[in-house]
mmCIF file of C-alpha atoms in Angstrom:
data_model
loop_
_atom_site.group_PDB
_atom_site.id
_atom_site.type_symbol
_atom_site.label_atom_id
_atom_site.label_comp_id
_atom_site.label_asym_id
_atom_site.label_seq_id
_atom_site.Cartn_x
_atom_site.Cartn_y
_atom_site.Cartn_z
ATOM 1 C CA MET A 1 14.774 -2.880 -10.373
ATOM 2 C CA PHE A 2 11.319 -4.450 -10.627
ATOM 3 C CA THR A 3 12.440 -7.921 -11.710
ATOM 4 C CA ARG A 4 12.621 -10.304 -8.792
ATOM 5 C CA THR A 5 15.430 -12.836 -9.130
ATOM 6 C CA GLU A 6 15.916 -13.594 -5.434
ATOM 7 C CA ASN A 7 15.024 -16.960 -3.978
ATOM 8 C CA PHE A 8 12.642 -17.073 -1.008
ATOM 9 C CA ARG A 9 15.335 -16.995 1.691
ATOM 10 C CA THR A 10 17.279 -14.191 0.022
ATOM 11 C CA PHE A 11 14.121 -12.120 -0.429
ATOM 12 C CA LEU A 12 13.323 -12.465 3.294
ATOM 13 C CA SER A 13 16.853 -11.401 4.174
ATOM 14 C CA LEU A 14 17.064 -8.422 1.811
ATOM 15 C CA TYR A 15 13.527 -7.079 2.293
ATOM 16 C CA PRO A 16 12.362 -7.952 5.811
ATOM 17 C CA ILE A 17 9.705 -5.223 6.031
ATOM 18 C CA VAL A 18 8.080 -6.086 2.713
ATOM 19 C CA SER A 19 8.183 -9.746 3.747
ATOM 20 C CA LEU A 20 6.558 -8.938 7.102
ATOM 21 C CA ILE A 21 3.754 -6.932 5.480
ATOM 22 C CA VAL A 22 3.063 -9.728 2.996
ATOM 23 C CA CYS A 23 2.981 -12.221 5.871
ATOM 24 C CA ILE A 24 0.490 -10.060 7.808
ATOM 25 C CA HIS A 25 -1.721 -9.813 4.704
ATOM 26 C CA LEU A 26 -1.708 -13.594 4.300
ATOM 27 C CA VAL A 27 -2.399 -14.331 7.966
ATOM 28 C CA PHE A 28 -5.363 -11.978 8.153
ATOM 29 C CA TRP A 29 -6.786 -13.279 4.879
ATOM 30 C CA LEU A 30 -6.560 -16.845 6.164
ATOM 31 C CA LEU A 31 -8.332 -15.772 9.359
ATOM 32 C CA PHE A 32 -11.133 -14.324 7.234
ATOM 33 C CA GLN A 33 -11.662 -17.781 5.760
ATOM 34 C CA LEU A 34 -12.274 -19.438 9.134
ATOM 35 C CA PRO A 35 -16.001 -19.808 9.917
ATOM 36 C CA ILE A 36 -15.459 -19.075 13.602
ATOM 37 C CA PRO A 37 -17.838 -16.400 14.951
ATOM 38 C CA ALA A 38 -15.363 -14.984 17.485
ATOM 39 C CA ILE A 39 -12.701 -14.481 14.801
ATOM 40 C CA GLN A 40 -15.192 -12.956 12.380
ATOM 41 C CA LEU A 41 -16.417 -10.598 15.106
ATOM 42 C CA PHE A 42 -12.844 -9.557 15.870
ATOM 43 C CA LEU A 43 -12.053 -8.927 12.207
ATOM 44 C CA GLY A 44 -15.242 -6.896 11.929
ATOM 45 C CA LEU A 45 -13.736 -4.470 14.430
ATOM 46 C CA LEU A 46 -10.725 -3.854 12.175
ATOM 47 C CA ASP A 47 -12.221 -2.742 8.862
ATOM 48 C CA GLY A 48 -12.503 0.884 7.793
ATOM 49 C CA TYR A 49 -16.064 1.446 8.981
ATOM 50 C CA ASN A 50 -16.629 5.212 8.943
ATOM 51 C CA ALA A 51 -19.311 5.164 11.637
ATOM 52 C CA GLY A 52 -16.913 3.309 13.913
ATOM 53 C CA ILE A 53 -14.241 5.940 13.340
ATOM 54 C CA ALA A 54 -16.778 8.657 14.112
ATOM 55 C CA ASN A 55 -17.436 6.891 17.433
ATOM 56 C CA GLY A 56 -13.758 7.030 18.398
ATOM 57 C CA GLU A 57 -12.513 3.727 16.961
ATOM 58 C CA TYR A 58 -9.474 5.406 15.466
ATOM 59 C CA TRP A 59 -7.543 2.174 14.975
ATOM 60 C CA ARG A 60 -9.790 1.683 11.929
ATOM 61 C CA LEU A 61 -7.676 4.325 10.174
ATOM 62 C CA ILE A 62 -4.745 1.904 10.009
ATOM 63 C CA THR A 63 -5.961 -1.696 10.426
ATOM 64 C CA PRO A 64 -7.739 -1.853 7.025
ATOM 65 C CA ILE A 65 -4.332 -1.455 5.376
ATOM 66 C CA PHE A 66 -3.558 -5.063 6.287
ATOM 67 C CA LEU A 67 -6.920 -6.681 5.502
ATOM 68 C CA HIS A 68 -8.351 -8.188 2.306
ATOM 69 C CA MET A 69 -11.687 -9.898 1.843
ATOM 70 C CA THR A 70 -11.231 -11.707 -1.470
ATOM 71 C CA PHE A 71 -8.311 -13.728 -2.795
ATOM 72 C CA SER A 72 -8.058 -11.621 -5.960
ATOM 73 C CA HIS A 73 -7.762 -8.438 -3.873
ATOM 74 C CA LEU A 74 -5.077 -10.059 -1.722
ATOM 75 C CA PHE A 75 -3.261 -11.459 -4.764
ATOM 76 C CA PHE A 76 -2.964 -8.234 -6.752
ATOM 77 C CA ASN A 77 -1.950 -6.118 -3.760
ATOM 78 C CA THR A 78 0.593 -8.698 -2.594
ATOM 79 C CA ILE A 79 2.100 -9.084 -6.070
ATOM 80 C CA SER A 80 2.352 -5.288 -6.312
ATOM 81 C CA LEU A 81 4.216 -5.220 -3.003
ATOM 82 C CA ILE A 82 6.601 -8.006 -3.988
ATOM 83 C CA LEU A 83 7.435 -6.376 -7.330
ATOM 84 C CA PHE A 84 7.537 -2.674 -6.514
ATOM 85 C CA ALA A 85 8.183 -2.238 -2.777
ATOM 86 C CA PRO A 86 11.639 -3.876 -2.403
ATOM 87 C CA ALA A 87 13.484 -1.090 -4.263
ATOM 88 C CA LEU A 88 11.963 1.510 -1.941
ATOM 89 C CA GLU A 89 12.783 -0.506 1.173
ATOM 90 C CA ARG A 90 16.377 -0.793 -0.020
ATOM 91 C CA MET A 91 16.671 2.931 -0.754
ATOM 92 C CA LEU A 92 14.778 4.347 2.228
ATOM 93 C CA LYS A 93 15.749 1.723 4.823
ATOM 94 C CA LYS A 94 13.387 0.072 7.274
ATOM 95 C CA VAL A 95 12.041 2.915 9.404
ATOM 96 C CA LYS A 96 11.344 5.345 6.567
ATOM 97 C CA PHE A 97 9.767 2.606 4.493
ATOM 98 C CA ILE A 98 7.432 1.605 7.336
ATOM 99 C CA LEU A 99 6.493 5.258 7.855
ATOM 100 C CA ILE A 100 5.806 5.807 4.167
ATOM 101 C CA TYR A 101 3.686 2.682 3.894
ATOM 102 C CA CYS A 102 1.626 3.320 7.021
ATOM 103 C CA ILE A 103 1.239 7.092 6.560
ATOM 104 C CA SER A 104 0.116 6.545 2.963
ATOM 105 C CA GLY A 105 -2.575 4.156 4.119
ATOM 106 C CA ILE A 106 -3.649 6.451 6.959
ATOM 107 C CA ILE A 107 -3.911 9.464 4.622
ATOM 108 C CA ALA A 108 -6.041 7.371 2.273
ATOM 109 C CA ASN A 109 -8.272 6.202 5.124
ATOM 110 C CA ILE A 110 -8.677 9.682 6.609
ATOM 111 C CA ALA A 111 -9.720 10.974 3.192
ATOM 112 C CA THR A 112 -12.183 8.089 2.889
ATOM 113 C CA TYR A 113 -13.636 8.948 6.285
ATOM 114 C CA LEU A 114 -14.007 12.635 5.406
ATOM 115 C CA ILE A 115 -15.452 12.150 1.923
ATOM 116 C CA GLU A 116 -17.501 8.951 2.063
ATOM 117 C CA PRO A 117 -20.731 8.573 4.115
ATOM 118 C CA LEU A 118 -20.729 7.182 7.660
ATOM 119 C CA SER A 119 -22.204 3.917 6.385
ATOM 120 C CA TYR A 120 -19.163 3.331 4.159
ATOM 121 C CA SER A 121 -16.871 0.414 5.025
ATOM 122 C CA HIS A 122 -13.680 -0.642 3.290
ATOM 123 C CA LEU A 123 -10.466 -2.594 3.636
ATOM 124 C CA GLY A 124 -7.342 -3.296 1.623
ATOM 125 C CA ALA A 125 -3.737 -2.193 1.168
ATOM 126 C CA SER A 126 -4.395 -0.345 -2.089
ATOM 127 C CA GLY A 127 -4.195 3.147 -0.557
ATOM 128 C CA ALA A 128 -0.819 2.354 0.994
ATOM 129 C CA ILE A 129 0.449 0.770 -2.219
ATOM 130 C CA PHE A 130 -0.672 3.764 -4.267
ATOM 131 C CA GLY A 131 1.259 5.811 -1.718
ATOM 132 C CA LEU A 132 4.410 3.909 -2.644
ATOM 133 C CA PHE A 133 3.751 4.778 -6.272
ATOM 134 C CA GLY A 134 3.322 8.387 -5.182
ATOM 135 C CA VAL A 135 6.898 8.259 -3.896
ATOM 136 C CA TYR A 136 8.066 6.783 -7.189
ATOM 137 C CA LEU A 137 6.205 9.524 -9.058
ATOM 138 C CA PHE A 138 8.028 12.148 -6.993
ATOM 139 C CA ILE A 139 11.347 10.441 -7.754
ATOM 140 C CA VAL A 140 10.608 10.326 -11.488
ATOM 141 C CA TYR A 141 9.968 14.077 -11.669
ATOM 142 C CA PHE A 142 12.093 15.589 -8.894
ATOM 143 C CA ARG A 143 14.891 13.097 -8.154
ATOM 144 C CA LYS A 144 15.782 12.037 -11.683
ATOM 145 C CA GLY A 145 19.244 10.935 -10.598
ATOM 146 C CA LEU A 146 17.759 8.174 -8.472
ATOM 147 C CA ILE A 147 16.085 6.214 -11.252
ATOM 148 C CA ASP A 148 16.915 5.492 -14.899
ATOM 149 C CA GLN A 149 14.712 6.284 -17.884
ATOM 150 C CA ALA A 150 13.544 2.728 -18.472
ATOM 151 C CA ASN A 151 12.306 2.294 -14.899
ATOM 152 C CA SER A 152 10.730 5.756 -14.979
ATOM 153 C CA GLN A 153 8.682 4.668 -17.974
ATOM 154 C CA VAL A 154 7.613 1.502 -16.155
ATOM 155 C CA ILE A 155 6.423 3.571 -13.182
ATOM 156 C CA ILE A 156 4.464 6.041 -15.308
ATOM 157 C CA SER A 157 2.863 3.239 -17.333
ATOM 158 C CA ILE A 158 1.829 1.270 -14.227
ATOM 159 C CA LEU A 159 0.470 4.420 -12.591
ATOM 160 C CA VAL A 160 -1.603 5.410 -15.613
ATOM 161 C CA ILE A 161 -3.054 1.901 -15.855
ATOM 162 C CA GLY A 162 -3.669 1.782 -12.105
ATOM 163 C CA VAL A 163 -5.472 5.119 -11.988
ATOM 164 C CA ILE A 164 -7.613 4.250 -15.014
ATOM 165 C CA MET A 165 -8.547 0.861 -13.567
ATOM 166 C CA THR A 166 -9.452 2.561 -10.281
ATOM 167 C CA PHE A 167 -12.442 4.146 -12.002
ATOM 168 C CA PHE A 168 -13.544 1.015 -13.844
ATOM 169 C CA ASN A 169 -13.259 -1.695 -11.189
ATOM 170 C CA SER A 170 -16.315 -2.210 -9.042
ATOM 171 C CA ASN A 171 -15.987 -2.068 -5.245
ATOM 172 C CA THR A 172 -12.849 0.058 -5.521
ATOM 173 C CA ASN A 173 -12.160 2.738 -2.935
ATOM 174 C CA VAL A 174 -11.392 5.502 -5.432
ATOM 175 C CA VAL A 175 -10.795 8.060 -2.673
ATOM 176 C CA ALA A 176 -8.169 5.865 -0.981
ATOM 177 C CA HIS A 177 -6.325 5.213 -4.234
ATOM 178 C CA LEU A 178 -6.133 8.876 -5.244
ATOM 179 C CA PHE A 179 -5.332 10.310 -1.825
ATOM 180 C CA GLY A 180 -2.799 7.557 -1.127
ATOM 181 C CA LEU A 181 -1.076 8.467 -4.382
ATOM 182 C CA PHE A 182 -1.152 12.257 -4.242
ATOM 183 C CA GLY A 183 -0.836 12.568 -0.462
ATOM 184 C CA ARG A 184 2.407 10.627 -0.490
ATOM 185 C CA PHE A 185 3.626 12.454 -3.601
ATOM 186 C CA LEU A 186 3.282 15.760 -1.733
ATOM 187 C CA ILE A 187 5.195 14.685 1.375
ATOM 188 C CA ALA A 188 7.755 12.460 -0.367
ATOM 189 C CA PRO A 189 10.439 15.213 -0.120
ATOM 190 C CA LEU A 190 10.590 14.556 3.620
ATOM 191 C CA PHE A 191 11.721 10.991 2.985
ATOM 192 C CA VAL A 192 13.626 10.857 -0.310
ATOM 193 C CA LYS A 193 17.210 12.077 -0.363
ATOM 194 C CA LYS A 194 18.967 13.440 -3.433
ATOM 195 C CA SER A 195 21.724 10.839 -3.399
ATOM 196 C CA GLY A 196 21.716 7.134 -4.112
ATOM 197 C CA ARG A 197 20.342 5.226 -7.080
ATOM 198 C CA PHE A 198 18.196 2.170 -7.725
#
């Protein structure tokens, strides 16, 4: 379930939405590396700057989901997507998967806006990715027929490690991680059917 054996072309064919999101992450990260003032100014309008949201720049509730400043941030979020998102895209299909991913990130960013000060600024896909794990957590406890015991243990282990590391890593948006996870866990019943199996 979480072991990727596909070659590049097969992965693109089987998981087009995951592939598209990864591509968007890479493109924006590469743009961040260009020392061109106009591009840097444009990217500065896309981060999760709370004061900007307060002034009506509501696109900042979703655009940070696709942005990463450092390579390590990009790498870990992208690897998480490649390993853990394909099974959900396969089960939920394209539209539901897109909705889950984006709504998870938006919930995380709204919570960040409401809880953090106006001066707070953030970016990264972590809130959306924790939202995907929130769906898995719901499946583990309330849709046991959809996932076997071994994969359930993998999910719980990764989640425990992820939540613990959230509190120990510097420059981590703790609010986004927790609200992405639990927000999506609470509304997962709207998206996850009782039939089917990974």
